[in-house]
PDB file of C-alpha atoms in Angstrom:
ATOM      1  CA  MET I  16       7.690 -35.632 -57.392  1.00  0.00           C
ATOM      2  CA  ALA I  17       8.191 -35.149 -61.079  1.00  0.00           C
ATOM      3  CA  GLY I  18       5.290 -36.174 -63.316  1.00  0.00           C
ATOM      4  CA  LYS I  19       2.563 -35.492 -60.737  1.00  0.00           C
ATOM      5  CA  SER I  20      -0.412 -33.378 -61.747  1.00  0.00           C
ATOM      6  CA  ARG I  21      -1.515 -30.186 -60.047  1.00  0.00           C
ATOM      7  CA  HIS I  22      -4.455 -32.042 -58.543  1.00  0.00           C
ATOM      8  CA  GLU I  23      -2.144 -34.634 -57.020  1.00  0.00           C
ATOM      9  CA  PHE I  24       0.029 -31.869 -55.519  1.00  0.00           C
ATOM     10  CA  GLU I  25      -3.057 -30.312 -53.951  1.00  0.00           C
ATOM     11  CA  LEU I  26      -4.091 -33.652 -52.422  1.00  0.00           C
ATOM     12  CA  ILE I  27      -0.596 -34.189 -51.006  1.00  0.00           C
ATOM     13  CA  GLY I  28      -0.543 -30.617 -49.576  1.00  0.00           C
ATOM     14  CA  LYS I  29      -3.951 -31.058 -47.961  1.00  0.00           C
ATOM     15  CA  ASP I  30      -2.852 -34.342 -46.386  1.00  0.00           C
ATOM     16  CA  LYS I  31       0.326 -32.793 -44.946  1.00  0.00           C
ATOM     17  CA  ALA I  32      -1.607 -29.787 -43.664  1.00  0.00           C
ATOM     18  CA  SER I  33      -4.165 -32.063 -42.064  1.00  0.00           C
ATOM     19  CA  LYS I  34      -1.435 -34.034 -40.291  1.00  0.00           C
ATOM     20  CA  ALA I  35       0.167 -30.818 -39.100  1.00  0.00           C
ATOM     21  CA  VAL I  36      -3.110 -29.536 -37.691  1.00  0.00           C
ATOM     22  CA  ARG I  37      -3.727 -32.856 -35.957  1.00  0.00           C
ATOM     23  CA  GLY I  38      -0.218 -32.672 -34.465  1.00  0.00           C
ATOM     24  CA  VAL I  39      -0.729 -29.159 -33.151  1.00  0.00           C
ATOM     25  CA  THR I  40      -4.133 -30.111 -31.786  1.00  0.00           C
ATOM     26  CA  LYS I  41      -2.631 -33.099 -29.993  1.00  0.00           C
ATOM     27  CA  THR I  42       0.129 -30.947 -28.536  1.00  0.00           C
ATOM     28  CA  PHE I  43      -2.333 -28.415 -27.155  1.00  0.00           C
ATOM     29  CA  SER I  44      -4.510 -31.186 -25.843  1.00  0.00           C
ATOM     30  CA  THR I  45      -1.564 -32.713 -23.970  1.00  0.00           C
ATOM     31  CA  LEU I  46      -0.591 -29.324 -22.584  1.00  0.00           C
ATOM     32  CA  GLY I  47      -4.152 -28.721 -21.451  1.00  0.00           C
ATOM     33  CA  ASN I  48      -4.278 -32.058 -19.640  1.00  0.00           C
ATOM     34  CA  THR I  49      -0.971 -31.361 -17.963  1.00  0.00           C
ATOM     35  CA  LEU I  50      -2.109 -27.940 -16.779  1.00  0.00           C
ATOM     36  CA  PHE I  51      -5.354 -29.436 -15.507  1.00  0.00           C
ATOM     37  CA  LYS I  52      -3.524 -32.121 -13.554  1.00  0.00           C
ATOM     38  CA  THR I  53      -1.187 -29.577 -11.955  1.00  0.00           C
ATOM     39  CA  THR I  54      -3.913 -27.084 -11.037  1.00  0.00           C
ATOM     40  CA  ASN I  55      -4.396 -28.698  -7.644  1.00  0.00           C
ATOM     41  CA  THR I  56      -0.720 -28.279  -6.812  1.00  0.00           C
ATOM     42  CA  ILE I  57      -0.379 -24.653  -7.908  1.00  0.00           C
ATOM     43  CA  ASN I  58      -1.125 -23.242  -4.486  1.00  0.00           C
ATOM     44  CA  SER I  59       1.456 -25.492  -2.907  1.00  0.00           C
ATOM     45  CA  THR I  60       3.948 -24.552  -5.585  1.00  0.00           C
ATOM     46  CA  ILE I  61       3.327 -20.857  -4.984  1.00  0.00           C
ATOM     47  CA  GLN I  62       3.867 -21.301  -1.252  1.00  0.00           C
ATOM     48  CA  ILE I  63       7.087 -23.220  -1.812  1.00  0.00           C
ATOM     49  CA  THR I  64       8.289 -20.625  -4.302  1.00  0.00           C
ATOM     50  CA  ARG I  65       7.583 -17.813  -1.885  1.00  0.00           C
ATOM     51  CA  ALA I  66       9.401 -19.620   0.907  1.00  0.00           C
ATOM     52  CA  LEU I  67      12.399 -20.260  -1.335  1.00  0.00           C
ATOM     53  CA  SER I  68      12.402 -16.636  -2.471  1.00  0.00           C
ATOM     54  CA  GLY I  69      12.361 -15.470   1.136  1.00  0.00           C
ATOM     55  CA  ALA I  70      15.198 -17.812   2.002  1.00  0.00           C
ATOM     56  CA  MET I  71      17.253 -16.622  -0.958  1.00  0.00           C
ATOM     57  CA  ARG I  72      16.702 -12.987   0.009  1.00  0.00           C
ATOM     58  CA  ALA I  73      17.831 -13.797   3.549  1.00  0.00           C
ATOM     59  CA  VAL I  74      20.933 -15.535   2.211  1.00  0.00           C
ATOM     60  CA  GLY I  75      21.597 -12.554  -0.039  1.00  0.00           C
ATOM     61  CA  ARG I  76      21.351 -10.139   2.878  1.00  0.00           C
ATOM     62  CA  ALA I  77      23.611 -12.335   5.007  1.00  0.00           C
ATOM     63  CA  ALA I  78      26.144 -12.488   2.181  1.00  0.00           C
ATOM     64  CA  MET I  79      26.189  -8.695   1.961  1.00  0.00           C
ATOM     65  CA  VAL I  80      27.092  -8.244   5.649  1.00  0.00           C
ATOM     66  CA  PRO I  81      30.783  -9.234   5.356  1.00  0.00           C
ATOM     67  CA  ILE I  82      31.042  -7.367   2.055  1.00  0.00           C
ATOM     68  CA  GLU I  83      29.717  -4.174   3.643  1.00  0.00           C
ATOM     69  CA  ALA I  84      31.993  -4.704   6.655  1.00  0.00           C
ATOM     70  CA  ALA I  85      35.005  -5.110   4.375  1.00  0.00           C
ATOM     71  CA  ASN I  86      34.074  -1.946   2.484  1.00  0.00           C
ATOM     72  CA  GLU I  87      33.715   0.001   5.736  1.00  0.00           C
ATOM     73  CA  GLN I  88      37.029  -1.360   7.029  1.00  0.00           C
ATOM     74  CA  ALA I  89      38.780  -0.278   3.850  1.00  0.00           C
ATOM     75  CA  ARG I  90      37.119   3.145   3.978  1.00  0.00           C
ATOM     76  CA  VAL I  91      38.140   3.962   7.568  1.00  0.00           C
ATOM     77  CA  GLU I  92      41.680   2.686   7.033  1.00  0.00           C
ATOM     78  CA  GLU I  93      42.064   4.875   3.950  1.00  0.00           C
ATOM     79  CA  GLN I  94      40.717   7.792   5.950  1.00  0.00           C
ATOM     80  CA  LEU I  95      43.156   6.976   8.747  1.00  0.00           C
ATOM     81  CA  ALA I  96      46.086   7.199   6.348  1.00  0.00           C
ATOM     82  CA  ALA I  97      44.738  10.465   4.954  1.00  0.00           C
ATOM     83  CA  VAL I  98      44.230  12.159   8.325  1.00  0.00           C
ATOM     84  CA  LEU I  99      47.658  11.087   9.575  1.00  0.00           C
ATOM     85  CA  LYS I 100      49.152  12.721   6.503  1.00  0.00           C
ATOM     86  CA  SER I 101      47.050  15.881   6.649  1.00  0.00           C
ATOM     87  CA  THR I 102      47.796  16.455  10.348  1.00  0.00           C
ATOM     88  CA  GLY I 103      51.492  15.722   9.944  1.00  0.00           C
ATOM     89  CA  ASN I 104      51.039  12.813  12.345  1.00  0.00           C
ATOM     90  CA  ALA I 105      50.603  15.236  15.230  1.00  0.00           C
ATOM     91  CA  ALA I 106      49.535  12.418  17.562  1.00  0.00           C
ATOM     92  CA  GLY I 107      52.892  10.694  17.105  1.00  0.00           C
ATOM     93  CA  LEU I 108      51.266   7.300  16.469  1.00  0.00           C
ATOM     94  CA  THR I 109      51.609   5.114  13.394  1.00  0.00           C
ATOM     95  CA  SER I 110      48.749   3.645  11.416  1.00  0.00           C
ATOM     96  CA  ASN I 111      49.617   0.151  12.675  1.00  0.00           C
ATOM     97  CA  GLN I 112      49.685   1.302  16.292  1.00  0.00           C
ATOM     98  CA  LEU I 113      46.249   2.848  15.940  1.00  0.00           C
ATOM     99  CA  LYS I 114      44.812  -0.232  14.213  1.00  0.00           C
ATOM    100  CA  ASP I 115      46.268  -2.501  16.892  1.00  0.00           C
ATOM    101  CA  MET I 116      44.684  -0.252  19.503  1.00  0.00           C
ATOM    102  CA  ALA I 117      41.320  -0.560  17.730  1.00  0.00           C
ATOM    103  CA  THR I 118      41.629  -4.346  17.533  1.00  0.00           C
ATOM    104  CA  GLU I 119      42.343  -4.562  21.274  1.00  0.00           C
ATOM    105  CA  MET I 120      39.350  -2.372  22.075  1.00  0.00           C
ATOM    106  CA  GLN I 121      37.119  -4.497  19.860  1.00  0.00           C
ATOM    107  CA  SER I 122      38.095  -7.561  21.902  1.00  0.00           C
ATOM    108  CA  MET I 123      36.971  -5.843  25.125  1.00  0.00           C
ATOM    109  CA  THR I 124      33.856  -3.975  23.948  1.00  0.00           C
ATOM    110  CA  ALA I 125      30.899  -4.324  21.604  1.00  0.00           C
ATOM    111  CA  PHE I 126      32.411  -1.834  19.156  1.00  0.00           C
ATOM    112  CA  GLY I 127      33.962  -3.191  15.963  1.00  0.00           C
ATOM    113  CA  ASP I 128      37.511  -2.151  15.163  1.00  0.00           C
ATOM    114  CA  GLU I 129      36.301  -0.254  12.085  1.00  0.00           C
ATOM    115  CA  ALA I 130      34.010   1.817  14.322  1.00  0.00           C
ATOM    116  CA  VAL I 131      36.884   2.499  16.713  1.00  0.00           C
ATOM    117  CA  ILE I 132      39.130   3.567  13.837  1.00  0.00           C
ATOM    118  CA  GLY I 133      36.360   5.870  12.663  1.00  0.00           C
ATOM    119  CA  ALA I 134      36.363   7.535  16.101  1.00  0.00           C
ATOM    120  CA  GLN I 135      40.161   7.729  16.056  1.00  0.00           C
ATOM    121  CA  ASN I 136      40.014   9.493  12.699  1.00  0.00           C
ATOM    122  CA  LEU I 137      37.961  12.254  14.293  1.00  0.00           C
ATOM    123  CA  LEU I 138      40.168  12.459  17.380  1.00  0.00           C
ATOM    124  CA  LEU I 139      43.268  12.805  15.208  1.00  0.00           C
ATOM    125  CA  THR I 140      41.882  16.044  13.773  1.00  0.00           C
ATOM    126  CA  PHE I 141      42.286  17.573  17.249  1.00  0.00           C
ATOM    127  CA  THR I 142      46.022  17.981  16.888  1.00  0.00           C
ATOM    128  CA  ASN I 143      46.700  18.878  20.530  1.00  0.00           C
ATOM    129  CA  ILE I 144      45.800  15.331  21.588  1.00  0.00           C
ATOM    130  CA  GLY I 145      49.074  13.439  21.462  1.00  0.00           C
ATOM    131  CA  GLY I 146      50.082   9.872  22.044  1.00  0.00           C
ATOM    132  CA  ALA I 147      52.694  10.637  24.712  1.00  0.00           C
ATOM    133  CA  GLY I 148      51.834   9.254  28.134  1.00  0.00           C
ATOM    134  CA  GLY I 149      49.047   7.174  26.660  1.00  0.00           C
ATOM    135  CA  ILE I 150      46.790  10.224  26.308  1.00  0.00           C
ATOM    136  CA  PHE I 151      45.439   9.269  22.892  1.00  0.00           C
ATOM    137  CA  GLU I 152      44.743   5.681  23.921  1.00  0.00           C
ATOM    138  CA  ARG I 153      42.990   6.802  27.094  1.00  0.00           C
ATOM    139  CA  THR I 154      40.982   9.285  25.056  1.00  0.00           C
ATOM    140  CA  THR I 155      39.831   6.591  22.640  1.00  0.00           C
ATOM    141  CA  GLY I 156      38.757   4.378  25.540  1.00  0.00           C
ATOM    142  CA  VAL I 157      36.907   7.269  27.184  1.00  0.00           C
ATOM    143  CA  VAL I 158      35.053   7.993  23.940  1.00  0.00           C
ATOM    144  CA  LEU I 159      33.777   4.394  23.872  1.00  0.00           C
ATOM    145  CA  ASP I 160      32.707   4.622  27.522  1.00  0.00           C
ATOM    146  CA  VAL I 161      30.991   7.990  27.125  1.00  0.00           C
ATOM    147  CA  ALA I 162      29.164   6.848  23.993  1.00  0.00           C
ATOM    148  CA  THR I 163      27.929   3.724  25.780  1.00  0.00           C
ATOM    149  CA  ALA I 164      26.901   5.407  29.019  1.00  0.00           C
ATOM    150  CA  MET I 165      25.322   8.471  27.408  1.00  0.00           C
ATOM    151  CA  GLY I 166      23.646   6.619  24.535  1.00  0.00           C
ATOM    152  CA  MET I 167      25.622   8.597  21.963  1.00  0.00           C
ATOM    153  CA  ASP I 168      27.105   7.477  18.677  1.00  0.00           C
ATOM    154  CA  LEU I 169      30.886   7.248  18.585  1.00  0.00           C
ATOM    155  CA  GLN I 170      31.283  10.188  16.212  1.00  0.00           C
ATOM    156  CA  SER I 171      29.381  12.549  18.501  1.00  0.00           C
ATOM    157  CA  ALA I 172      31.250  11.336  21.572  1.00  0.00           C
ATOM    158  CA  ALA I 173      34.583  11.717  19.778  1.00  0.00           C
ATOM    159  CA  VAL I 174      33.776  15.307  18.816  1.00  0.00           C
ATOM    160  CA  GLN I 175      32.633  16.270  22.321  1.00  0.00           C
ATOM    161  CA  VAL I 176      35.638  14.742  24.082  1.00  0.00           C
ATOM    162  CA  GLY I 177      38.034  15.845  21.350  1.00  0.00           C
ATOM    163  CA  LYS I 178      37.027  19.488  21.622  1.00  0.00           C
ATOM    164  CA  ALA I 179      37.339  19.386  25.401  1.00  0.00           C
ATOM    165  CA  LEU I 180      40.864  17.969  25.276  1.00  0.00           C
ATOM    166  CA  ASN I 181      42.092  20.066  22.373  1.00  0.00           C
ATOM    167  CA  ASP I 182      41.600  23.249  24.398  1.00  0.00           C
ATOM    168  CA  PRO I 183      41.006  22.146  28.008  1.00  0.00           C
ATOM    169  CA  ALA I 184      40.472  25.577  29.548  1.00  0.00           C
ATOM    170  CA  THR I 185      37.528  26.455  27.323  1.00  0.00           C
ATOM    171  CA  GLY I 186      36.594  23.032  25.932  1.00  0.00           C
ATOM    172  CA  LEU I 187      34.992  21.816  29.128  1.00  0.00           C
ATOM    173  CA  SER I 188      31.876  23.749  28.153  1.00  0.00           C
ATOM    174  CA  MET I 189      31.341  21.209  25.356  1.00  0.00           C
ATOM    175  CA  LEU I 190      31.066  18.435  27.917  1.00  0.00           C
ATOM    176  CA  THR I 191      28.881  20.522  30.210  1.00  0.00           C
ATOM    177  CA  ARG I 192      26.358  20.895  27.383  1.00  0.00           C
ATOM    178  CA  VAL I 193      25.797  17.141  27.307  1.00  0.00           C
ATOM    179  CA  GLY I 194      25.510  16.840  31.092  1.00  0.00           C
ATOM    180  CA  ILE I 195      29.102  16.046  32.058  1.00  0.00           C
ATOM    181  CA  THR I 196      30.101  18.365  34.878  1.00  0.00           C
ATOM    182  CA  PHE I 197      33.349  19.340  36.599  1.00  0.00           C
ATOM    183  CA  SER I 198      33.772  21.063  39.921  1.00  0.00           C
ATOM    184  CA  GLU I 199      35.042  24.617  40.085  1.00  0.00           C
ATOM    185  CA  GLU I 200      38.225  23.347  41.725  1.00  0.00           C
ATOM    186  CA  GLN I 201      38.818  20.927  38.835  1.00  0.00           C
ATOM    187  CA  LYS I 202      38.250  23.689  36.322  1.00  0.00           C
ATOM    188  CA  GLU I 203      40.820  25.886  38.060  1.00  0.00           C
ATOM    189  CA  VAL I 204      43.414  23.091  38.124  1.00  0.00           C
ATOM    190  CA  ILE I 205      42.850  22.357  34.441  1.00  0.00           C
ATOM    191  CA  LYS I 206      43.090  26.029  33.515  1.00  0.00           C
ATOM    192  CA  SER I 207      46.255  26.492  35.552  1.00  0.00           C
ATOM    193  CA  LEU I 208      47.957  23.474  33.973  1.00  0.00           C
ATOM    194  CA  GLN I 209      47.194  24.716  30.475  1.00  0.00           C
ATOM    195  CA  GLU I 210      48.413  28.224  31.268  1.00  0.00           C
ATOM    196  CA  THR I 211      51.773  26.834  32.384  1.00  0.00           C
ATOM    197  CA  GLY I 212      52.076  24.940  29.116  1.00  0.00           C
ATOM    198  CA  ASP I 213      51.284  21.523  30.564  1.00  0.00           C
ATOM    199  CA  ILE I 214      48.444  20.724  28.182  1.00  0.00           C
ATOM    200  CA  ALA I 215      48.998  16.984  28.592  1.00  0.00           C
ATOM    201  CA  GLY I 216      48.547  17.429  32.359  1.00  0.00           C
ATOM    202  CA  ALA I 217      45.321  19.357  31.792  1.00  0.00           C
ATOM    203  CA  GLN I 218      44.091  16.668  29.442  1.00  0.00           C
ATOM    204  CA  SER I 219      44.953  13.976  31.952  1.00  0.00           C
ATOM    205  CA  GLU I 220      42.852  15.750  34.597  1.00  0.00           C
ATOM    206  CA  ILE I 221      39.866  15.780  32.247  1.00  0.00           C
ATOM    207  CA  LEU I 222      40.361  12.136  31.341  1.00  0.00           C
ATOM    208  CA  LYS I 223      40.702  11.203  35.009  1.00  0.00           C
ATOM    209  CA  GLU I 224      37.269  12.647  35.762  1.00  0.00           C
ATOM    210  CA  LEU I 225      35.676  11.093  32.687  1.00  0.00           C
ATOM    211  CA  GLU I 226      37.175   7.736  33.619  1.00  0.00           C
ATOM    212  CA  ARG I 227      35.795   8.148  37.129  1.00  0.00           C
ATOM    213  CA  GLN I 228      32.298   8.849  35.818  1.00  0.00           C
ATOM    214  CA  PHE I 229      32.144   6.475  32.858  1.00  0.00           C
ATOM    215  CA  GLY I 230      35.117   4.112  33.047  1.00  0.00           C
ATOM    216  CA  GLY I 231      34.313   0.498  32.151  1.00  0.00           C
ATOM    217  CA  SER I 232      30.919   1.267  30.591  1.00  0.00           C
ATOM    218  CA  ALA I 233      31.845  -0.041  27.139  1.00  0.00           C
ATOM    219  CA  GLU I 234      33.332  -3.245  28.544  1.00  0.00           C
ATOM    220  CA  ALA I 235      30.379  -3.808  30.876  1.00  0.00           C
ATOM    221  CA  ALA I 236      28.023  -3.653  27.884  1.00  0.00           C
ATOM    222  CA  THR I 237      29.453  -6.962  26.652  1.00  0.00           C
ATOM    223  CA  ASN I 238      27.886  -8.671  29.679  1.00  0.00           C
ATOM    224  CA  THR I 239      24.450  -8.166  28.136  1.00  0.00           C
ATOM    225  CA  PHE I 240      22.985 -10.535  25.556  1.00  0.00           C
ATOM    226  CA  GLY I 241      22.993  -7.795  22.921  1.00  0.00           C
ATOM    227  CA  GLY I 242      26.581  -6.876  23.677  1.00  0.00           C
ATOM    228  CA  ALA I 243      27.728 -10.490  23.520  1.00  0.00           C
ATOM    229  CA  MET I 244      25.964 -10.990  20.178  1.00  0.00           C
ATOM    230  CA  LYS I 245      27.586  -7.829  18.854  1.00  0.00           C
ATOM    231  CA  GLN I 246      31.008  -9.238  19.763  1.00  0.00           C
ATOM    232  CA  VAL I 247      30.167 -12.422  17.874  1.00  0.00           C
ATOM    233  CA  GLN I 248      29.034 -10.351  14.895  1.00  0.00           C
ATOM    234  CA  ASN I 249      32.276  -8.368  14.969  1.00  0.00           C
ATOM    235  CA  ALA I 250      34.310 -11.581  15.052  1.00  0.00           C
ATOM    236  CA  VAL I 251      32.356 -13.036  12.129  1.00  0.00           C
ATOM    237  CA  GLY I 252      32.749  -9.768  10.243  1.00  0.00           C
ATOM    238  CA  ASP I 253      36.512  -9.960  10.687  1.00  0.00           C
TER     239      ASP I 253
END
């Protein structure tokens, strides 16, 4: 633009500025028309957006279920390894044996195997409950039955039954407190067995009575709609 006067530069600048303003004005005008045309569909758009948001939240929650289940499974299995070590494996059962036991009980009840392992972890802390003669397995099954029949959580049931079996002669009072009674004759037999050093025999007597009162409760719960759905949920979680 060499050779042009200042006046000519001013005219050129004004022309460019004018075109720029007209361009911006046109852009805003187009945007305004577009917004006007879409005003009538805003409500529909909002409804659709809300529905999609709700669906995405539901999907997100569903996606978290197996993640949470996996985390819980890992947690109870780590705890299982820790309690076996800390108790010197007093129960005489391996980690794999206990996990297989939990898997079998999941297949027959509405309790997931991670929940069963959680109960086993508590039972293992009662070091007088051994695996010989199937005592530990029977105890685990009884805990599931008692929890189901009495409306207790597994942890509470495991503690109540565990204390009773760990020291049969005096532990029966723990069960009495939650409404589980034994006859005076049964109490005498249990006390006598423990005094002669047959603690497994005393434990078996307690388990026999608990099985008589509550046996099959956990398995029967799967015959309900809620129990059946819980089994499906456990299978999906696995």
